[in-house]
Amino acid sequence: MSDTDCLFCKFVSGELNADIVYETDKVIAFRDINPQAPTHVLIVPRKHIASINDLTDSDREEIGNLYLAAKEVAKEAGFSEDGYRVVMNCNAAAGQTVFHVHLHLLGGRTFSWPPG
Ligand code: 5GP
Ligand code: ZN
């Protein structure tokens, strides 16, 4: 279920400390160390899944839970109605650097489209 070499699994297990802002029995959400917006939170399943390419049918709920958590964090941060961005990168071309699936929740400013 967890990968001993995975940074985000270490946040999930508590072996390393993260600035956790929200958690359930299925997900944790913590502040990104290099924020790209006034609020930049990473939302990860407690289960280790390396990337979108590794998802299986049995992971539907794991991924759905990430979006439900994003909604709650946005509400608590106060920008639900203004709007916010939720992004998941997959592999090198998209800039994925940590191979434990995670949603980036960015809010508190206006975003342009398309992203760079
Ligand atoms: P990715 O590039 O894989 O989509 O996103 C990985 C994110 O993890 C990056 O935004 C990066 O700033 C963040 N990150 C990398 N190392 C750490 C860390 O040690 N702590 C926290 N809180 N975030 C990290
Ligand atoms: Zn992991």
Short mmCIF file of N, CA, C and O and ligand atoms in Angstrom, two decimals:
data_model
loop_
_atom_site.label_atom_id
_atom_site.label_comp_id
_atom_site.label_asym_id
_atom_site.label_seq_id
_atom_site.Cartn_x
_atom_site.Cartn_y
_atom_site.Cartn_z
N MET A 1 0.83 -1.21 0.00
CA MET A 1 0.00 0.00 0.00
C MET A 1 0.86 1.26 0.00
O MET A 1 0.52 2.24 -0.63
N SER A 2 2.01 1.22 0.72
CA SER A 2 2.87 2.40 0.69
C SER A 2 4.23 2.01 0.11
O SER A 2 4.61 0.85 0.10
N ASP A 3 4.94 3.02 -0.37
CA ASP A 3 6.22 2.80 -1.02
C ASP A 3 7.29 3.42 -0.12
O ASP A 3 7.21 4.61 0.19
N THR A 4 8.26 2.63 0.30
CA THR A 4 9.22 3.11 1.29
C THR A 4 10.07 4.27 0.78
O THR A 4 10.61 5.03 1.57
N ASP A 5 10.19 4.40 -0.55
CA ASP A 5 11.01 5.48 -1.11
C ASP A 5 10.19 6.71 -1.49
O ASP A 5 10.74 7.64 -2.08
N CYS A 6 8.92 6.71 -1.15
CA CYS A 6 8.03 7.77 -1.65
C CYS A 6 7.85 8.87 -0.60
O CYS A 6 7.41 8.61 0.53
N LEU A 7 8.16 10.11 -0.98
CA LEU A 7 8.05 11.25 -0.07
C LEU A 7 6.63 11.39 0.47
O LEU A 7 6.43 11.59 1.68
N PHE A 8 5.64 11.30 -0.41
CA PHE A 8 4.27 11.55 0.04
C PHE A 8 3.76 10.40 0.91
O PHE A 8 2.94 10.63 1.82
N CYS A 9 4.24 9.18 0.71
CA CYS A 9 3.90 8.09 1.63
C CYS A 9 4.45 8.38 3.02
O CYS A 9 3.82 8.05 4.04
N LYS A 10 5.61 9.05 3.08
CA LYS A 10 6.18 9.40 4.39
C LYS A 10 5.36 10.49 5.08
O LYS A 10 5.26 10.51 6.31
N PHE A 11 4.74 11.38 4.31
CA PHE A 11 3.82 12.36 4.91
C PHE A 11 2.56 11.63 5.40
O PHE A 11 2.03 11.96 6.46
N VAL A 12 2.08 10.67 4.61
CA VAL A 12 0.89 9.92 5.00
C VAL A 12 1.13 9.15 6.30
O VAL A 12 0.30 9.16 7.22
N SER A 13 2.29 8.51 6.40
CA SER A 13 2.57 7.67 7.57
C SER A 13 2.96 8.49 8.79
O SER A 13 2.90 7.98 9.92
N GLY A 14 3.37 9.75 8.56
CA GLY A 14 3.83 10.59 9.66
C GLY A 14 5.32 10.48 9.91
O GLY A 14 5.85 11.14 10.81
N GLU A 15 6.00 9.68 9.10
CA GLU A 15 7.47 9.57 9.24
C GLU A 15 8.12 10.93 8.99
O GLU A 15 9.13 11.27 9.63
N LEU A 16 7.56 11.71 8.06
CA LEU A 16 8.00 13.09 7.83
C LEU A 16 6.81 14.02 8.07
O LEU A 16 5.66 13.64 7.81
N ASN A 17 7.11 15.23 8.52
CA ASN A 17 6.05 16.19 8.82
C ASN A 17 5.69 17.03 7.60
O ASN A 17 6.56 17.51 6.89
N ALA A 18 4.39 17.19 7.40
CA ALA A 18 3.88 18.11 6.38
C ALA A 18 2.92 19.06 7.09
O ALA A 18 2.41 18.77 8.17
N ASP A 19 2.68 20.20 6.44
CA ASP A 19 1.73 21.19 6.98
C ASP A 19 0.33 20.78 6.52
O ASP A 19 -0.19 21.29 5.51
N ILE A 20 -0.26 19.86 7.25
CA ILE A 20 -1.54 19.26 6.85
C ILE A 20 -2.69 20.22 7.15
O ILE A 20 -2.81 20.73 8.27
N VAL A 21 -3.53 20.45 6.14
CA VAL A 21 -4.66 21.37 6.30
C VAL A 21 -6.00 20.64 6.32
O VAL A 21 -7.02 21.22 6.70
N TYR A 22 -6.01 19.38 5.88
CA TYR A 22 -7.27 18.62 5.81
C TYR A 22 -6.89 17.15 5.72
O TYR A 22 -5.91 16.78 5.06
N GLU A 23 -7.68 16.30 6.39
CA GLU A 23 -7.44 14.86 6.22
C GLU A 23 -8.70 14.07 6.51
O GLU A 23 -9.56 14.48 7.28
N THR A 24 -8.79 12.92 5.85
CA THR A 24 -9.85 11.95 6.11
C THR A 24 -9.15 10.59 6.21
O THR A 24 -7.92 10.51 6.14
N ASP A 25 -9.94 9.54 6.35
CA ASP A 25 -9.31 8.21 6.39
C ASP A 25 -8.77 7.81 5.02
O ASP A 25 -8.03 6.83 4.92
N LYS A 26 -9.09 8.57 3.98
CA LYS A 26 -8.66 8.21 2.62
C LYS A 26 -7.63 9.16 2.00
O LYS A 26 -6.90 8.76 1.09
N VAL A 27 -7.61 10.42 2.44
CA VAL A 27 -6.73 11.42 1.81
C VAL A 27 -6.08 12.30 2.87
O VAL A 27 -6.60 12.45 3.98
N ILE A 28 -4.95 12.90 2.49
CA ILE A 28 -4.41 14.02 3.27
C ILE A 28 -4.15 15.18 2.30
O ILE A 28 -3.89 14.97 1.11
N ALA A 29 -4.24 16.40 2.84
CA ALA A 29 -3.98 17.61 2.06
C ALA A 29 -3.02 18.47 2.86
O ALA A 29 -3.21 18.70 4.05
N PHE A 30 -1.95 18.91 2.19
CA PHE A 30 -0.92 19.68 2.88
C PHE A 30 -0.39 20.78 1.96
O PHE A 30 -0.50 20.69 0.72
N ARG A 31 0.22 21.81 2.57
CA ARG A 31 0.71 22.95 1.79
C ARG A 31 1.95 22.57 0.98
O ARG A 31 2.84 21.90 1.49
N ASP A 32 1.95 23.03 -0.29
CA ASP A 32 3.11 22.81 -1.15
C ASP A 32 4.30 23.62 -0.62
O ASP A 32 4.14 24.76 -0.18
N ILE A 33 5.48 23.03 -0.66
CA ILE A 33 6.68 23.69 -0.13
C ILE A 33 7.10 24.87 -1.01
O ILE A 33 7.81 25.76 -0.55
N ASN A 34 6.64 24.89 -2.25
CA ASN A 34 7.01 25.93 -3.22
C ASN A 34 5.74 26.49 -3.86
O ASN A 34 5.46 26.24 -5.04
N PRO A 35 4.97 27.25 -3.07
CA PRO A 35 3.61 27.62 -3.52
C PRO A 35 3.61 28.50 -4.77
O PRO A 35 4.40 29.44 -4.89
N GLN A 36 2.68 28.20 -5.67
CA GLN A 36 2.52 28.94 -6.92
C GLN A 36 1.29 29.84 -6.90
O GLN A 36 0.91 30.41 -7.93
N ALA A 37 0.68 29.97 -5.75
CA ALA A 37 -0.50 30.82 -5.56
C ALA A 37 -0.61 31.08 -4.06
O ALA A 37 0.03 30.37 -3.26
N PRO A 38 -1.40 32.08 -3.65
CA PRO A 38 -1.54 32.34 -2.20
C PRO A 38 -1.93 31.09 -1.42
O PRO A 38 -1.45 30.89 -0.29
N THR A 39 -2.79 30.27 -1.99
CA THR A 39 -3.03 28.93 -1.41
C THR A 39 -2.63 27.90 -2.44
O THR A 39 -3.09 27.94 -3.60
N HIS A 40 -1.72 27.01 -2.08
CA HIS A 40 -1.30 25.91 -2.96
C HIS A 40 -1.20 24.67 -2.08
O HIS A 40 -0.26 24.52 -1.30
N VAL A 41 -2.20 23.82 -2.22
CA VAL A 41 -2.31 22.62 -1.39
C VAL A 41 -2.23 21.40 -2.28
O VAL A 41 -2.78 21.38 -3.39
N LEU A 42 -1.53 20.38 -1.81
CA LEU A 42 -1.46 19.10 -2.51
C LEU A 42 -2.37 18.11 -1.81
O LEU A 42 -2.34 18.00 -0.58
N ILE A 43 -3.20 17.42 -2.58
CA ILE A 43 -4.16 16.48 -2.02
C ILE A 43 -3.80 15.10 -2.55
O ILE A 43 -3.73 14.89 -3.77
N VAL A 44 -3.53 14.17 -1.64
CA VAL A 44 -3.01 12.86 -2.04
C VAL A 44 -3.83 11.74 -1.39
O VAL A 44 -4.28 11.88 -0.25
N PRO A 45 -4.00 10.63 -2.11
CA PRO A 45 -4.62 9.47 -1.48
C PRO A 45 -3.65 8.84 -0.48
O PRO A 45 -2.43 8.89 -0.69
N ARG A 46 -4.17 8.28 0.58
CA ARG A 46 -3.29 7.56 1.51
C ARG A 46 -2.67 6.35 0.82
O ARG A 46 -1.56 5.92 1.17
N LYS A 47 -3.36 5.82 -0.16
CA LYS A 47 -2.84 4.69 -0.94
C LYS A 47 -1.79 5.18 -1.93
O LYS A 47 -2.01 6.17 -2.62
N HIS A 48 -0.68 4.48 -2.02
CA HIS A 48 0.34 4.83 -3.01
C HIS A 48 -0.08 4.40 -4.41
O HIS A 48 -0.27 3.21 -4.67
N ILE A 49 -0.22 5.39 -5.29
CA ILE A 49 -0.44 5.14 -6.73
C ILE A 49 0.53 6.08 -7.41
O ILE A 49 0.52 7.30 -7.15
N ALA A 50 1.41 5.57 -8.27
CA ALA A 50 2.50 6.40 -8.77
C ALA A 50 2.04 7.52 -9.70
O ALA A 50 2.49 8.67 -9.58
N SER A 51 1.17 7.20 -10.64
CA SER A 51 0.74 8.23 -11.58
C SER A 51 -0.63 7.87 -12.14
O SER A 51 -1.14 6.76 -11.92
N ILE A 52 -1.21 8.78 -12.91
CA ILE A 52 -2.50 8.49 -13.56
C ILE A 52 -2.38 7.21 -14.39
O ILE A 52 -3.33 6.43 -14.46
N ASN A 53 -1.22 6.99 -14.98
CA ASN A 53 -1.04 5.80 -15.83
C ASN A 53 -1.18 4.50 -15.05
O ASN A 53 -1.36 3.43 -15.65
N ASP A 54 -1.06 4.57 -13.74
CA ASP A 54 -1.14 3.36 -12.91
C ASP A 54 -2.53 3.13 -12.32
O ASP A 54 -2.72 2.17 -11.56
N LEU A 55 -3.47 4.01 -12.64
CA LEU A 55 -4.82 3.84 -12.08
C LEU A 55 -5.49 2.58 -12.63
O LEU A 55 -5.31 2.23 -13.80
N THR A 56 -6.28 1.95 -11.78
CA THR A 56 -7.09 0.81 -12.20
C THR A 56 -8.55 1.11 -11.85
O THR A 56 -8.84 2.08 -11.14
N ASP A 57 -9.44 0.26 -12.32
CA ASP A 57 -10.86 0.45 -12.03
C ASP A 57 -11.12 0.57 -10.54
O ASP A 57 -12.01 1.31 -10.11
N SER A 58 -10.34 -0.14 -9.73
CA SER A 58 -10.58 -0.13 -8.29
C SER A 58 -10.15 1.18 -7.64
O SER A 58 -10.40 1.39 -6.45
N ASP A 59 -9.52 2.06 -8.41
CA ASP A 59 -9.07 3.35 -7.87
C ASP A 59 -10.06 4.49 -8.12
O ASP A 59 -9.78 5.64 -7.77
N ARG A 60 -11.21 4.18 -8.69
CA ARG A 60 -12.19 5.25 -8.99
C ARG A 60 -12.50 6.08 -7.76
O ARG A 60 -12.53 7.32 -7.81
N GLU A 61 -12.73 5.40 -6.65
CA GLU A 61 -13.11 6.13 -5.44
C GLU A 61 -11.94 6.93 -4.89
O GLU A 61 -12.12 8.04 -4.38
N GLU A 62 -10.73 6.37 -4.99
CA GLU A 62 -9.53 7.09 -4.53
C GLU A 62 -9.44 8.46 -5.21
O GLU A 62 -9.16 9.48 -4.57
N ILE A 63 -9.68 8.47 -6.51
CA ILE A 63 -9.55 9.72 -7.27
C ILE A 63 -10.72 10.64 -6.99
O ILE A 63 -10.55 11.86 -6.82
N GLY A 64 -11.91 10.07 -6.91
CA GLY A 64 -13.08 10.90 -6.57
C GLY A 64 -12.90 11.58 -5.23
O GLY A 64 -13.26 12.76 -5.07
N ASN A 65 -12.31 10.87 -4.28
CA ASN A 65 -12.09 11.45 -2.95
C ASN A 65 -11.18 12.68 -3.00
O ASN A 65 -11.32 13.60 -2.18
N LEU A 66 -10.23 12.70 -3.94
CA LEU A 66 -9.33 13.84 -4.04
C LEU A 66 -10.11 15.10 -4.40
O LEU A 66 -9.87 16.19 -3.87
N TYR A 67 -11.08 14.97 -5.31
CA TYR A 67 -11.88 16.13 -5.73
C TYR A 67 -12.82 16.58 -4.63
O TYR A 67 -13.04 17.79 -4.44
N LEU A 68 -13.37 15.64 -3.90
CA LEU A 68 -14.24 16.02 -2.78
C LEU A 68 -13.44 16.76 -1.72
O LEU A 68 -13.93 17.74 -1.12
N ALA A 69 -12.19 16.34 -1.51
CA ALA A 69 -11.32 17.04 -0.56
C ALA A 69 -10.99 18.43 -1.08
O ALA A 69 -10.97 19.41 -0.32
N ALA A 70 -10.74 18.55 -2.40
CA ALA A 70 -10.43 19.86 -2.99
C ALA A 70 -11.57 20.83 -2.74
O ALA A 70 -11.36 22.00 -2.38
N LYS A 71 -12.78 20.35 -2.91
CA LYS A 71 -13.96 21.19 -2.68
C LYS A 71 -13.99 21.69 -1.24
O LYS A 71 -14.26 22.88 -0.99
N GLU A 72 -13.69 20.82 -0.31
CA GLU A 72 -13.72 21.20 1.11
C GLU A 72 -12.60 22.19 1.45
O GLU A 72 -12.82 23.16 2.18
N VAL A 73 -11.41 21.94 0.93
CA VAL A 73 -10.29 22.85 1.23
C VAL A 73 -10.56 24.23 0.63
O VAL A 73 -10.30 25.26 1.27
N ALA A 74 -11.11 24.25 -0.58
CA ALA A 74 -11.44 25.54 -1.22
C ALA A 74 -12.48 26.29 -0.40
O ALA A 74 -12.39 27.51 -0.22
N LYS A 75 -13.46 25.56 0.11
CA LYS A 75 -14.50 26.19 0.91
C LYS A 75 -13.89 26.79 2.18
O LYS A 75 -14.15 27.94 2.53
N GLU A 76 -13.03 26.01 2.84
CA GLU A 76 -12.39 26.50 4.07
C GLU A 76 -11.49 27.69 3.79
O GLU A 76 -11.37 28.60 4.62
N ALA A 77 -10.84 27.69 2.62
CA ALA A 77 -9.93 28.80 2.28
C ALA A 77 -10.70 30.05 1.86
O ALA A 77 -10.13 31.14 1.82
N GLY A 78 -11.97 29.88 1.48
CA GLY A 78 -12.82 31.03 1.21
C GLY A 78 -12.88 31.46 -0.24
O GLY A 78 -13.41 32.53 -0.54
N PHE A 79 -12.37 30.64 -1.18
CA PHE A 79 -12.41 31.04 -2.58
C PHE A 79 -13.26 30.12 -3.46
O PHE A 79 -13.11 30.12 -4.69
N SER A 80 -14.18 29.40 -2.85
CA SER A 80 -15.05 28.50 -3.63
C SER A 80 -15.78 29.24 -4.74
O SER A 80 -15.84 28.78 -5.88
N GLU A 81 -16.36 30.38 -4.40
CA GLU A 81 -17.20 31.09 -5.37
C GLU A 81 -16.36 31.88 -6.36
O GLU A 81 -16.69 31.94 -7.55
N ASP A 82 -15.25 32.47 -5.89
CA ASP A 82 -14.37 33.21 -6.82
C ASP A 82 -13.81 32.26 -7.87
O ASP A 82 -13.68 32.62 -9.03
N GLY A 83 -13.42 31.06 -7.44
CA GLY A 83 -12.85 30.07 -8.34
C GLY A 83 -11.44 29.69 -7.95
O GLY A 83 -10.77 30.40 -7.19
N TYR A 84 -11.02 28.60 -8.49
CA TYR A 84 -9.71 28.04 -8.16
C TYR A 84 -9.33 27.04 -9.22
O TYR A 84 -10.15 26.71 -10.09
N ARG A 85 -8.10 26.57 -9.17
CA ARG A 85 -7.64 25.60 -10.18
C ARG A 85 -7.21 24.32 -9.50
O ARG A 85 -6.56 24.35 -8.44
N VAL A 86 -7.54 23.19 -10.13
CA VAL A 86 -7.16 21.87 -9.66
C VAL A 86 -6.46 21.18 -10.83
O VAL A 86 -7.02 21.10 -11.92
N VAL A 87 -5.23 20.70 -10.57
CA VAL A 87 -4.39 20.15 -11.65
C VAL A 87 -3.73 18.87 -11.17
O VAL A 87 -3.29 18.78 -10.02
N MET A 88 -3.64 17.88 -12.06
CA MET A 88 -2.82 16.71 -11.78
C MET A 88 -1.88 16.48 -12.97
O MET A 88 -2.34 16.33 -14.10
N ASN A 89 -0.59 16.52 -12.71
CA ASN A 89 0.42 16.30 -13.75
C ASN A 89 0.71 14.81 -13.89
O ASN A 89 0.71 14.09 -12.89
N CYS A 90 0.98 14.39 -15.11
CA CYS A 90 1.36 12.98 -15.34
C CYS A 90 2.64 12.90 -16.15
O CYS A 90 2.67 13.33 -17.31
N ASN A 91 3.68 12.37 -15.52
CA ASN A 91 4.96 12.08 -16.17
C ASN A 91 5.70 13.34 -16.64
O ASN A 91 5.27 14.47 -16.38
N ALA A 92 6.81 13.11 -17.32
CA ALA A 92 7.80 14.16 -17.54
C ALA A 92 7.28 15.36 -18.32
O ALA A 92 7.55 16.51 -17.95
N ALA A 93 6.54 15.14 -19.39
CA ALA A 93 6.13 16.25 -20.25
C ALA A 93 5.23 17.23 -19.50
O ALA A 93 5.19 18.42 -19.84
N ALA A 94 4.51 16.73 -18.51
CA ALA A 94 3.63 17.61 -17.72
C ALA A 94 4.33 18.15 -16.48
O ALA A 94 3.76 18.96 -15.76
N GLY A 95 5.56 17.65 -16.21
CA GLY A 95 6.31 18.17 -15.07
C GLY A 95 6.08 17.43 -13.78
O GLY A 95 6.36 17.98 -12.70
N GLN A 96 5.58 16.18 -13.84
CA GLN A 96 5.42 15.42 -12.59
C GLN A 96 6.78 15.12 -12.00
O GLN A 96 7.66 14.59 -12.69
N THR A 97 6.96 15.47 -10.73
CA THR A 97 8.25 15.24 -10.06
C THR A 97 8.12 14.29 -8.88
O THR A 97 9.12 13.72 -8.45
N VAL A 98 6.93 14.17 -8.32
CA VAL A 98 6.72 13.24 -7.21
C VAL A 98 5.72 12.18 -7.69
O VAL A 98 4.60 12.51 -8.10
N PHE A 99 6.16 10.92 -7.63
CA PHE A 99 5.38 9.85 -8.25
C PHE A 99 4.49 9.14 -7.23
O PHE A 99 4.64 7.94 -6.95
N HIS A 100 3.59 9.94 -6.69
CA HIS A 100 2.46 9.51 -5.85
C HIS A 100 1.36 10.48 -6.25
O HIS A 100 1.52 11.70 -6.04
N VAL A 101 0.31 10.00 -6.87
CA VAL A 101 -0.66 10.91 -7.48
C VAL A 101 -1.11 11.98 -6.49
O VAL A 101 -1.30 11.70 -5.30
N HIS A 102 -1.27 13.19 -7.00
CA HIS A 102 -1.68 14.30 -6.16
C HIS A 102 -2.37 15.35 -7.00
O HIS A 102 -1.97 15.64 -8.13
N LEU A 103 -3.40 15.93 -6.43
CA LEU A 103 -4.03 17.10 -7.03
C LEU A 103 -3.36 18.33 -6.47
O LEU A 103 -3.14 18.42 -5.25
N HIS A 104 -3.04 19.26 -7.35
CA HIS A 104 -2.64 20.60 -6.91
C HIS A 104 -3.93 21.42 -6.82
O HIS A 104 -4.67 21.52 -7.81
N LEU A 105 -4.17 21.98 -5.67
CA LEU A 105 -5.28 22.93 -5.51
C LEU A 105 -4.67 24.32 -5.35
O LEU A 105 -3.91 24.55 -4.40
N LEU A 106 -4.94 25.20 -6.32
CA LEU A 106 -4.38 26.54 -6.31
C LEU A 106 -5.51 27.56 -6.25
O LEU A 106 -6.48 27.46 -7.02
N GLY A 107 -5.38 28.52 -5.36
CA GLY A 107 -6.42 29.53 -5.23
C GLY A 107 -5.88 30.80 -4.62
O GLY A 107 -4.74 30.86 -4.15
N GLY A 108 -6.72 31.84 -4.66
CA GLY A 108 -6.34 33.11 -4.07
C GLY A 108 -5.80 34.10 -5.06
O GLY A 108 -5.35 35.19 -4.68
N ARG A 109 -5.79 33.72 -6.34
CA ARG A 109 -5.42 34.67 -7.41
C ARG A 109 -6.15 34.25 -8.67
O ARG A 109 -6.83 33.21 -8.70
N THR A 110 -5.98 35.06 -9.73
CA THR A 110 -6.58 34.73 -11.02
C THR A 110 -5.57 33.95 -11.86
O THR A 110 -4.38 34.28 -11.86
N PHE A 111 -6.05 32.94 -12.58
CA PHE A 111 -5.17 32.09 -13.38
C PHE A 111 -5.44 32.32 -14.86
O PHE A 111 -6.57 32.59 -15.26
N SER A 112 -4.40 32.18 -15.67
CA SER A 112 -4.57 32.30 -17.11
C SER A 112 -4.77 30.92 -17.73
O SER A 112 -4.49 29.89 -17.10
N TRP A 113 -5.26 30.91 -18.95
CA TRP A 113 -5.45 29.67 -19.69
C TRP A 113 -5.09 29.92 -21.13
O TRP A 113 -5.45 30.95 -21.66
N PRO A 114 -4.35 29.06 -21.82
CA PRO A 114 -3.87 27.77 -21.33
C PRO A 114 -2.67 27.93 -20.40
O PRO A 114 -1.98 28.94 -20.47
N PRO A 115 -2.43 26.92 -19.55
CA PRO A 115 -1.27 26.96 -18.66
C PRO A 115 0.00 26.78 -19.47
O PRO A 115 -0.04 26.29 -20.61
N GLY A 116 1.13 27.14 -18.92
CA GLY A 116 2.40 27.04 -19.64
C GLY A 116 2.87 25.62 -19.79
O GLY A 116 2.33 24.72 -19.19
P1 5GP B 1 4.42 17.62 -9.40
O1 5GP B 1 5.53 18.43 -10.07
O2 5GP B 1 4.85 16.18 -9.21
O3 5GP B 1 3.08 17.75 -10.06
O4 5GP B 1 4.23 18.28 -7.97
C1 5GP B 1 5.06 17.99 -6.90
C2 5GP B 1 4.92 19.12 -5.91
O5 5GP B 1 5.47 18.68 -4.68
C3 5GP B 1 5.64 20.39 -6.32
O6 5GP B 1 4.72 21.47 -6.43
C4 5GP B 1 6.65 20.61 -5.18
O7 5GP B 1 6.81 21.96 -4.83
C5 5GP B 1 6.05 19.79 -4.06
N1 5GP B 1 7.03 19.28 -3.11
C6 5GP B 1 8.23 18.70 -3.41
N2 5GP B 1 8.87 18.36 -2.28
C7 5GP B 1 8.05 18.74 -1.25
C8 5GP B 1 8.18 18.65 0.18
O8 5GP B 1 9.16 18.15 0.73
N3 5GP B 1 7.15 19.14 0.91
C9 5GP B 1 6.04 19.71 0.33
N4 5GP B 1 5.10 20.16 1.15
N5 5GP B 1 5.90 19.80 -1.00
C10 5GP B 1 6.89 19.32 -1.77
ZN ZN B 2 3.57 7.10 -2.16
#
